[in-house]
Short mmCIF file of C-alpha atoms and ligand atoms in Angstrom, two decimals:
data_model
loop_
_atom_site.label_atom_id
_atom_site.label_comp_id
_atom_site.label_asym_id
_atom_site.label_seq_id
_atom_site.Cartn_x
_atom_site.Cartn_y
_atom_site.Cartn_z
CA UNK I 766 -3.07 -6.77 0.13
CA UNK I 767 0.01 -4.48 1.22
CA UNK I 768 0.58 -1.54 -1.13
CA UNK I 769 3.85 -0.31 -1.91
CA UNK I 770 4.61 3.17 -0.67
CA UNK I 771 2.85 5.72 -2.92
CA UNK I 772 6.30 8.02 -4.11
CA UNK I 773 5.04 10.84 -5.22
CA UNK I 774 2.11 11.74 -2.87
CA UNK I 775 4.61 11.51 -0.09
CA UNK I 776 7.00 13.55 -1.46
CA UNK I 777 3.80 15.90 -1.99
CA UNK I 778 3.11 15.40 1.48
CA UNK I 779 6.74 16.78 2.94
CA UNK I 780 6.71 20.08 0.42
CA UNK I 781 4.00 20.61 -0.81
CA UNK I 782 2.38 23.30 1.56
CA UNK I 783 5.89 24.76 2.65
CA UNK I 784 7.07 25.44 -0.29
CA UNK I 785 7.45 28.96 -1.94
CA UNK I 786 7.07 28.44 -5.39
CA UNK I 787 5.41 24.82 -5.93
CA UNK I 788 6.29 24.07 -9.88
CA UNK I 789 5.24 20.79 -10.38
CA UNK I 790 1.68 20.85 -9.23
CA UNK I 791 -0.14 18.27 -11.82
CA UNK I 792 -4.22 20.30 -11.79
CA UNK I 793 -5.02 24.01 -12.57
CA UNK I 794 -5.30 26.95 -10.49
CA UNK I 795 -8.45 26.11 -8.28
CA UNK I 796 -11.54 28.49 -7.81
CA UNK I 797 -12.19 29.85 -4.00
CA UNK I 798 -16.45 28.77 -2.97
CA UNK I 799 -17.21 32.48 -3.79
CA UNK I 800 -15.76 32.51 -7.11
CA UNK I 801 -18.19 29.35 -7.75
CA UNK I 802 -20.99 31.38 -5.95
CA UNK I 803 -20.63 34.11 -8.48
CA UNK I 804 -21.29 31.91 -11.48
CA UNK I 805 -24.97 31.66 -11.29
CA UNK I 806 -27.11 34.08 -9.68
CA UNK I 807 -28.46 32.10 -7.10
CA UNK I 808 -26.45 29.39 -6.19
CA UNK I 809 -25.61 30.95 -2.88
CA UNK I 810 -29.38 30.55 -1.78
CA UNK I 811 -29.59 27.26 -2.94
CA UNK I 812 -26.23 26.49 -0.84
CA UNK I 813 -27.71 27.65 1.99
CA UNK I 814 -30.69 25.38 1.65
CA UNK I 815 -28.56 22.02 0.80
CA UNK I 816 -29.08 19.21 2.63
CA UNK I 817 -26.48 17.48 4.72
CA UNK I 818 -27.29 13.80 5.44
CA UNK I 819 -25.43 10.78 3.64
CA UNK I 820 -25.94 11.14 -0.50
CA UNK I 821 -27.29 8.87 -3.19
CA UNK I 822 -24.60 6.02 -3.51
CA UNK I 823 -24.10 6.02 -7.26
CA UNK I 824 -24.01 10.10 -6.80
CA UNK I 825 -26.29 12.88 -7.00
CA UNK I 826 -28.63 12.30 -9.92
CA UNK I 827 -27.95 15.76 -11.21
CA UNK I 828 -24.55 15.22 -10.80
CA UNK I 829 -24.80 12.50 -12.74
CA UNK I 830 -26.48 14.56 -15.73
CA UNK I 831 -23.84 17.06 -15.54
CA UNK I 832 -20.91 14.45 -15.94
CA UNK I 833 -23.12 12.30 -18.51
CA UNK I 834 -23.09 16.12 -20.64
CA UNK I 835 -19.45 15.56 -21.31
CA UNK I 836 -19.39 12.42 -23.06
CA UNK I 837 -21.21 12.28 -26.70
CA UNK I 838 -23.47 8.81 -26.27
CA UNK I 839 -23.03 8.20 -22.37
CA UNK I 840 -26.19 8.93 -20.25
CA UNK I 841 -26.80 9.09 -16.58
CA UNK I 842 -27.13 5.84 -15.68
CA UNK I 843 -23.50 5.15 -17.13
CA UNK I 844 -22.09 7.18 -14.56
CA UNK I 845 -20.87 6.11 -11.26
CA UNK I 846 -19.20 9.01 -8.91
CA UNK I 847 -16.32 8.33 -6.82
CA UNK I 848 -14.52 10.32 -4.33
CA UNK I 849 -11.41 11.68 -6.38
CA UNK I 850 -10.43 9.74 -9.90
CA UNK I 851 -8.10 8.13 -7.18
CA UNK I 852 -10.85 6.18 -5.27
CA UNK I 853 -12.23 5.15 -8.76
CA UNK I 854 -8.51 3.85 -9.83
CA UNK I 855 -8.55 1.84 -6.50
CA UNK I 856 -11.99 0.43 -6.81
CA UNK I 857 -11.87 -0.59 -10.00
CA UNK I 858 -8.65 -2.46 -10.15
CA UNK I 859 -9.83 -4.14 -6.65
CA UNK I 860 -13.09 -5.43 -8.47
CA UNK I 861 -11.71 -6.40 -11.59
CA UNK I 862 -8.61 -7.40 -11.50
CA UNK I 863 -7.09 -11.01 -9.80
CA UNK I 864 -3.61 -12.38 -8.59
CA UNK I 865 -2.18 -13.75 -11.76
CA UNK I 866 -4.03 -11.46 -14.14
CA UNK I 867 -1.79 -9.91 -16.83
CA UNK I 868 -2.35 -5.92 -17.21
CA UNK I 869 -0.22 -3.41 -19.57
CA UNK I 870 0.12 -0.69 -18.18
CA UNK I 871 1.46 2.55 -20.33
CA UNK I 872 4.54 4.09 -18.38
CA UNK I 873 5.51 6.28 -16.84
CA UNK I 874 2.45 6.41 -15.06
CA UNK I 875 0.42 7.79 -11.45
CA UNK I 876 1.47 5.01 -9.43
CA UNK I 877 -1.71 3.95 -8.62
CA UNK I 878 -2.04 3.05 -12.14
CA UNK I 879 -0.08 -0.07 -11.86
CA UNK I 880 0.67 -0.28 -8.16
CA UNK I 881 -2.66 -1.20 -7.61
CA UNK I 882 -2.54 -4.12 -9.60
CA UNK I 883 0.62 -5.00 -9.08
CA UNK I 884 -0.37 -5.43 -5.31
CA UNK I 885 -3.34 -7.63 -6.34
CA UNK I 886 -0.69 -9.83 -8.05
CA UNK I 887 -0.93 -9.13 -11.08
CA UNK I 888 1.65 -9.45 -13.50
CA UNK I 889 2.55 -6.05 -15.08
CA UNK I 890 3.96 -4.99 -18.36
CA UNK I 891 5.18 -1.36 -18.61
CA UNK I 892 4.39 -0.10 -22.26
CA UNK I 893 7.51 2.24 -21.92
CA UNK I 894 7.17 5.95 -23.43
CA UNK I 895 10.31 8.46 -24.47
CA UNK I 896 10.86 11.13 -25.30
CA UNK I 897 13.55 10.54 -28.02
CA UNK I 898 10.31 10.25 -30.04
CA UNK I 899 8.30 12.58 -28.72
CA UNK I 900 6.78 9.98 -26.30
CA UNK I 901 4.54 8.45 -28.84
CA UNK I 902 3.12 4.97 -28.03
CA UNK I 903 4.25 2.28 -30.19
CA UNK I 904 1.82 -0.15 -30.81
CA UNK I 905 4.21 -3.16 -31.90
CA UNK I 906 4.86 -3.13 -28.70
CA UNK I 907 1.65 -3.62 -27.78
CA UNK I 908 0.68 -6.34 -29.96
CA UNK I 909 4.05 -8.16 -28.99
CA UNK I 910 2.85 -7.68 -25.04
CA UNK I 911 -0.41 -9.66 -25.15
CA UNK I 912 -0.33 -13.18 -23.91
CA UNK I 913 -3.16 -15.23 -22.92
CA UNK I 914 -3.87 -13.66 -19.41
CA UNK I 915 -3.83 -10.36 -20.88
CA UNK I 916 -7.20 -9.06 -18.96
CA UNK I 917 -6.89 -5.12 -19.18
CA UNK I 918 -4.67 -2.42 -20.83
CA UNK I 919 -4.58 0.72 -18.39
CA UNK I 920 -3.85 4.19 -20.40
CA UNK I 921 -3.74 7.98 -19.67
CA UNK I 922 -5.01 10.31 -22.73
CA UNK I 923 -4.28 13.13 -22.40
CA UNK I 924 -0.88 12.30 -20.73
CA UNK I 925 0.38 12.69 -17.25
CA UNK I 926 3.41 13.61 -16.59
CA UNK I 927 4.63 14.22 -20.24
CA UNK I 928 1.13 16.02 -21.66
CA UNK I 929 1.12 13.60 -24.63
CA UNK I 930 -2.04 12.56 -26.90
CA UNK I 931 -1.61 9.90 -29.24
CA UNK I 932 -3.15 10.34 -32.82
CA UNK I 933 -6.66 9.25 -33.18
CA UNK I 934 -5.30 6.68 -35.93
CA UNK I 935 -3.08 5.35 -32.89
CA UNK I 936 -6.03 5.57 -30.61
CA UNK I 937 -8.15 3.39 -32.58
CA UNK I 938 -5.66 1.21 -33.21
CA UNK I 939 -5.30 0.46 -29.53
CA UNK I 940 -9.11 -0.60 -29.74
CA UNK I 941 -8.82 -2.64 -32.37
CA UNK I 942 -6.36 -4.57 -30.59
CA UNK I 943 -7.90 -4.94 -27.31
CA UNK I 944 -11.16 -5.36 -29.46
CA UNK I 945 -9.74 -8.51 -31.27
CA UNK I 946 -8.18 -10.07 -27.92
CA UNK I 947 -11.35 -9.36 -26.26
CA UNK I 948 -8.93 -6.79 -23.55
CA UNK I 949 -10.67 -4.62 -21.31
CA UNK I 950 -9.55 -1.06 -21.06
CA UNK I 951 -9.33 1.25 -18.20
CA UNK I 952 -8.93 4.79 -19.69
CA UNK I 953 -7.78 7.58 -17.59
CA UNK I 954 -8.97 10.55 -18.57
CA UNK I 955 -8.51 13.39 -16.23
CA UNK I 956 -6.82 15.68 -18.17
CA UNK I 957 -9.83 15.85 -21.02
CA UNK I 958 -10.71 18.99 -22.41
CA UNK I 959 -7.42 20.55 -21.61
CA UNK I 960 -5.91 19.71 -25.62
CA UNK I 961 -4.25 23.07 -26.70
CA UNK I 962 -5.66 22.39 -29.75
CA UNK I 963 -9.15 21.36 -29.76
CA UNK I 964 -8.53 19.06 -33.01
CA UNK I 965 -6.25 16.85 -30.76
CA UNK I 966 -9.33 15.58 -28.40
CA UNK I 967 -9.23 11.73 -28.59
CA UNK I 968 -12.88 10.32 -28.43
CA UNK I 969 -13.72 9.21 -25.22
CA UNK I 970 -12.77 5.79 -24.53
CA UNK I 971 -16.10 4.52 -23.10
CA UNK I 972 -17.93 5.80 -26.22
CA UNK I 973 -16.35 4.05 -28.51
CA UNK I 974 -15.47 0.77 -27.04
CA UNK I 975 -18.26 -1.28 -24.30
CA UNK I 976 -15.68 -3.50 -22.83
CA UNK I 977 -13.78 0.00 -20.81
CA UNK I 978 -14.35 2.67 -18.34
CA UNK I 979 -13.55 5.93 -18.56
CA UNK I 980 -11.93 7.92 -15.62
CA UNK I 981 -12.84 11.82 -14.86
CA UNK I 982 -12.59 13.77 -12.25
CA UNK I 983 -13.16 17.82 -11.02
CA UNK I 984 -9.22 17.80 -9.91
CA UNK I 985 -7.51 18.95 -13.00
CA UNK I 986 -8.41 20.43 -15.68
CA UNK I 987 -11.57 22.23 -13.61
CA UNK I 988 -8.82 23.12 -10.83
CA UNK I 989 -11.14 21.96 -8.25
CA UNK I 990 -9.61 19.48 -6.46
CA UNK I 991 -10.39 19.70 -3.39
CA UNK I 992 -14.18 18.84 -4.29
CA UNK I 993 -12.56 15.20 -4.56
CA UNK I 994 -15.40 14.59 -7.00
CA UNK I 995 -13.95 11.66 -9.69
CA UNK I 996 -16.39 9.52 -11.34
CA UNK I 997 -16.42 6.19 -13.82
CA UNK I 998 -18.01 5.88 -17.15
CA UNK I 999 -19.25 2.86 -18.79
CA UNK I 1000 -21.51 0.91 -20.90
CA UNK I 1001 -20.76 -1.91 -19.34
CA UNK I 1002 -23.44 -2.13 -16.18
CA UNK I 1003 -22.34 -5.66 -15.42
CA UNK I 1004 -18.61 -4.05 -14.25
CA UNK I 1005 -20.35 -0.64 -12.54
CA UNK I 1006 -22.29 -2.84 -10.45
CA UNK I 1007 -19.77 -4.31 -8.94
CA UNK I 1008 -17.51 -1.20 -8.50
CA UNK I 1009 -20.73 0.44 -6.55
CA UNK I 1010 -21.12 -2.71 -4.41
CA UNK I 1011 -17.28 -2.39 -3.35
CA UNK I 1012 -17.66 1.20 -3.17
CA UNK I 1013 -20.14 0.71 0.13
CA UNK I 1014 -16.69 -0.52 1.98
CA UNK I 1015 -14.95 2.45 0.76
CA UNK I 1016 -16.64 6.05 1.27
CA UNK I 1017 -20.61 4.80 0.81
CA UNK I 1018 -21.24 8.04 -0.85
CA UNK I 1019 -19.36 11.70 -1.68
CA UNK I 1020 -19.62 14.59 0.59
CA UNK I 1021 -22.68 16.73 -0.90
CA UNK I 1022 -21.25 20.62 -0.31
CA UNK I 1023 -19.41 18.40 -3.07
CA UNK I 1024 -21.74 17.74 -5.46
CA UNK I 1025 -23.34 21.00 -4.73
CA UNK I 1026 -20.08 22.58 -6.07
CA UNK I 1027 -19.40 19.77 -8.75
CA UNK I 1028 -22.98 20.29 -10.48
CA UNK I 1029 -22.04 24.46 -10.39
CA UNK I 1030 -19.50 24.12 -11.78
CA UNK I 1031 -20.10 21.80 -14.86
CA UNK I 1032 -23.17 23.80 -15.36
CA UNK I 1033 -20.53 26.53 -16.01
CA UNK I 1034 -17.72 24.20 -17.29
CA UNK I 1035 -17.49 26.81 -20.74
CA UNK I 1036 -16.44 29.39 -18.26
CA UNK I 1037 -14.09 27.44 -15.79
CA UNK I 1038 -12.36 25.58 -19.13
CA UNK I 1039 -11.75 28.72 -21.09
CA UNK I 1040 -10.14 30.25 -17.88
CA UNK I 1041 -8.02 27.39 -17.47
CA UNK I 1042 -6.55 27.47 -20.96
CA UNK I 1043 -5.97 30.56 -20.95
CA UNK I 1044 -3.42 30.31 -18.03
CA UNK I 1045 -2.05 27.10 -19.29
CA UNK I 1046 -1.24 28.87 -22.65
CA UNK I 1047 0.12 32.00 -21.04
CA UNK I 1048 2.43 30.08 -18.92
CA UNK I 1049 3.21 27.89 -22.03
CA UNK I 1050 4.49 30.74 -24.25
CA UNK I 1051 6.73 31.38 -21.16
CA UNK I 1052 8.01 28.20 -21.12
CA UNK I 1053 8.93 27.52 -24.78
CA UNK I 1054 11.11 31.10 -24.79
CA UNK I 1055 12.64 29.53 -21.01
CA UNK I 1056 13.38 26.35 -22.58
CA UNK I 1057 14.92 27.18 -26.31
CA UNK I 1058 17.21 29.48 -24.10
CA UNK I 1059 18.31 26.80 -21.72
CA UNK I 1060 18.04 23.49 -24.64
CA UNK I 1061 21.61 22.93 -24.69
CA UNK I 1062 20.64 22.14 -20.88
CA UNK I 1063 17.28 20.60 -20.54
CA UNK I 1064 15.40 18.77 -23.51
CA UNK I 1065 11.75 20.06 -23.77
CA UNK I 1066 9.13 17.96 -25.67
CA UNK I 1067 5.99 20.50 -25.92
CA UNK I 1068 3.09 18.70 -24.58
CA UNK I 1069 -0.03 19.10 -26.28
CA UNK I 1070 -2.42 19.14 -23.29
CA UNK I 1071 -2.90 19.27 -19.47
CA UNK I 1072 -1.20 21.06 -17.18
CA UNK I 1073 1.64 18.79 -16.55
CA UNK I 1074 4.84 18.02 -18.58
CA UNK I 1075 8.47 16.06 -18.65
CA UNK I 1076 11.45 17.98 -19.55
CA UNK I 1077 14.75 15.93 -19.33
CA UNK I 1078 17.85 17.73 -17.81
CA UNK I 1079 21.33 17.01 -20.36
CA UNK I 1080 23.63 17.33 -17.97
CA UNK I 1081 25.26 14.44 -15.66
CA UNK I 1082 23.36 15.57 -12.35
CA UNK I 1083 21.20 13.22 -10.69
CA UNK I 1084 17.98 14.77 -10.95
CA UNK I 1085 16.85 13.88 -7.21
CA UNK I 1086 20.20 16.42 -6.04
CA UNK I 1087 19.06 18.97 -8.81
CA UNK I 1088 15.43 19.28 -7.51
CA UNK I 1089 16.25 19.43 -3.65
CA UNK I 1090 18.81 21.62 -4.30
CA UNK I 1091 16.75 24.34 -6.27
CA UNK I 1092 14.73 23.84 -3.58
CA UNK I 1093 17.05 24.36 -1.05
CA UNK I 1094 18.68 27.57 -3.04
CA UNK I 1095 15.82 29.41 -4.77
CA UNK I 1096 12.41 27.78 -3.11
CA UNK I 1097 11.05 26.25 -6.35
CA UNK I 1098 9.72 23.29 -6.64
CA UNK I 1099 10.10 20.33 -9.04
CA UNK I 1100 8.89 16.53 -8.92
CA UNK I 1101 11.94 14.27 -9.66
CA UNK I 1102 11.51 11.41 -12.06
CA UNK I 1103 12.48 8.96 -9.02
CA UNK I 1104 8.95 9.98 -7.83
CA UNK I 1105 7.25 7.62 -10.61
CA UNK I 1106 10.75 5.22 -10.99
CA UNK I 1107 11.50 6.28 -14.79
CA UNK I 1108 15.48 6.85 -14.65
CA UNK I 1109 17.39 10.17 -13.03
CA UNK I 1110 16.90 12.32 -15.72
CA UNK I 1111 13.51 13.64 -15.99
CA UNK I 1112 11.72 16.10 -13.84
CA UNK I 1113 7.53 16.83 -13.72
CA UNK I 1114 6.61 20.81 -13.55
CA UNK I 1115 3.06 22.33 -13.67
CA UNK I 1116 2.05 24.92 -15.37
CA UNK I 1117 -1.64 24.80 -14.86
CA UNK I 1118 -1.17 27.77 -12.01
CA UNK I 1119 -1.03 31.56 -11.75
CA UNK I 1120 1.83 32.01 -10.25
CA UNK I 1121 4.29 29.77 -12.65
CA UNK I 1122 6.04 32.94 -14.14
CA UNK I 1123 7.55 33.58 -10.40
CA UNK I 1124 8.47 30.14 -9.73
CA UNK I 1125 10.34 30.08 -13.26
CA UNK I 1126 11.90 33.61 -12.89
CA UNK I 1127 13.40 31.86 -9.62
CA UNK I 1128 14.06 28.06 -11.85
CA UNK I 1129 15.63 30.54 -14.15
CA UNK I 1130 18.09 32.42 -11.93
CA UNK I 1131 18.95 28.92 -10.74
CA UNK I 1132 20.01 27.67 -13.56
CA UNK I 1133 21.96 30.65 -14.90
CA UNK I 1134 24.01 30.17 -11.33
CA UNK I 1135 24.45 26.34 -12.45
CA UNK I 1136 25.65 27.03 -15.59
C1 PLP O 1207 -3.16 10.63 -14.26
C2 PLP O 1207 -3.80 10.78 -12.93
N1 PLP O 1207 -4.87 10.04 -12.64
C3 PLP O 1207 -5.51 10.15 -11.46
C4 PLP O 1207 -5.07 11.04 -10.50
C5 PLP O 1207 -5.81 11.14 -9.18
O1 PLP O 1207 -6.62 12.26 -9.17
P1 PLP O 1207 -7.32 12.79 -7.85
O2 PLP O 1207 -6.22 13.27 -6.96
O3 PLP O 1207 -8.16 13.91 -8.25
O4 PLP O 1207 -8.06 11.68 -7.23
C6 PLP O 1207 -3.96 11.83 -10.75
C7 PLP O 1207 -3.48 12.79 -9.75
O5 PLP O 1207 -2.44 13.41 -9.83
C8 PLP O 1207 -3.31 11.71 -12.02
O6 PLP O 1207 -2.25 12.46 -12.33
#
């Protein structure tokens, strides 16, 4: 299996830490270890008492709990922890997918998504979002897509990069579907519990439908990523078996100062979730007033969760030349919409972190200078 070059991590991996005002970071603002200390009077005793050898395999059984707490009729046992949602992308799609297997995959997408398969062989169909209608998924589409060696349809609810959530009429439509032509679906979830309005939260895939997993993962909307904590939940033991069996050629188990800090901070989750909201909507309100002053420029569809969305520049500028040369001029950074192959017109930027309002003062002064 060769994989293709992964575009966006590696243009992650030249800026990312040398950058003065990174804009297009896709998780929240993360905590520091004392900030999770704080949260419960004596976690910093039991810290010091935590036990380093190699972990339980499936995860730590409380950790397990914790992530079966988030999910309305999943329990422990359901729950299989991963390093990072990405090792749980790779897994999966390695156990359950084979050359010649057809998969839609909705697009754009984290490469992994469909590179993944697409390396295994698989033939892949791109169920194509815009934002000329607000990015919504159209299901015709969907129905029109299936062919006989249709074995999974891959989604991401909430939305990353455009921080769209289908309707829940949509959403069950989608299971009907894969229901009827007995589909599997792999749901990524990572940006659950991040829905500006509560209202909008879409069931949880593996709740409602046996034949799927769900994807979470501590990254984004609990800002901890670097806990690389992900996990998979399913009904369906038959599939988690296998994905724990090819997990012992992967990382055998997850680092437990991990766990340690992933159970802390679920037990808390409340806290860490209202925090995070609050900054997303704060940097939100920003946003909107930067982008109706600027829409003859840039076309802004408002997500409606996450931390992530798509804005489309107007102009005639590549969008590759636009981003390296903000960055180049004011220090700001943007993702370019070459980074996940959907056109020259779109850009990703974050605004899951504290210091967005300085990075768009500088975007801002930019584009008054361009214009
Ligand atoms: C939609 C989506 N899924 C999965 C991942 C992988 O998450 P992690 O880096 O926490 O493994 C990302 C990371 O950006 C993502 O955007």
């Amino acid at each position: 299996m060769k994989l293709k070059d992964f575009k966006l991590e590696t243009f992650f991996a030249k800026y990312e830490f040398n950058v003065k005002h990174l804009m297009c970071a896709s998780d929240c603002e993360s905590f520091t270890v004392g900030d999770l200390l704080k949260l419960e009077d004596i976690a910093e005793i039991h810290l010091k008492n935590h036990w380093l050898g190699y972990t339980e395999s499936l995860g730590h059984p409380d950790l397990r709990k914790e992530i079966a707490k988030l999910y309305d009729k999943v329990s422990y046992d359901d729950i299989l922890v991963f390093s990072g949602a990405e090792e749980g992308i790779f897994v999966f799609m390695n156990v359950f997918l084979n050359k010649g297997d057809h998969v839609i995959v909705q697009f754009p997408a984290y490469q992994s998504l469909f590179e993944v398969a697409h390396s295994i062989g698989c033939e892949v169909t791109k169920w194509q979002m815009h934002d000329d209608n607000n990015w919504e998924l159209d299901i015709d589409f969907l129905k029109e897509s299936i062919k006989k060696n249709t074995k999974c349809i891959i989604l991401n609810l909430p939305h990353s990069p455009t921080g769209y959530i289908t309707s829940k009429k949509t959403f069950k439509e989608i299971v009907k579907i894969a229901e009827e032509n007995n589909i599997f679906i792999f749901s990524d979830e990572v940006y659950r519990f991040l829905e500006f309005d509560e209202e909008d939260r879409l069931p949880t895939m593996c709740d409602v439908y046996d034949q799927s997993v769900s994807l979470g993962v501590m990254s984004k909307s609990f800002g901890l990523a670097g806990l690389r904590i992900g996990w998979i939940a399913s009904k369906n033991h038959h599939v988690l078996k296998q994905l724990s069996s090819f997990k012992n050629y992967t990382t055998i188990c997850s680092s437990a100062p991990s766990e340690f800090f992933s159970i802390l901070a679920l037990r808390n989750k409340d806290i860490i979730l209202k925090r995070n909201l609050k900054i997303i909507q704060d940097n939100l309100k920003l946003l909107d007033e930067f982008f109706t002053k600027f829409e003859k420029y840039i076309k802004w569809v408002r997500p409606k969760a996450g931390s992530v969305a798509f804005p489309r520049l107007l102009i005639d500028k590549d969008v590759e030349m636009f981003c390296l040369n903000l960055l180049e001029k004011k220090g700001v950074l943007l993702m370019p919409s070459t980074n996940f192959d959907y056109g020259t017109s779109h850009f990703r930027i974050g605004f899951g972190r504290k210091n967005m309002p300085d990075a768009l003062y500088h975007l801002e002064d930019y584009i008054k200078d361009q214009f």
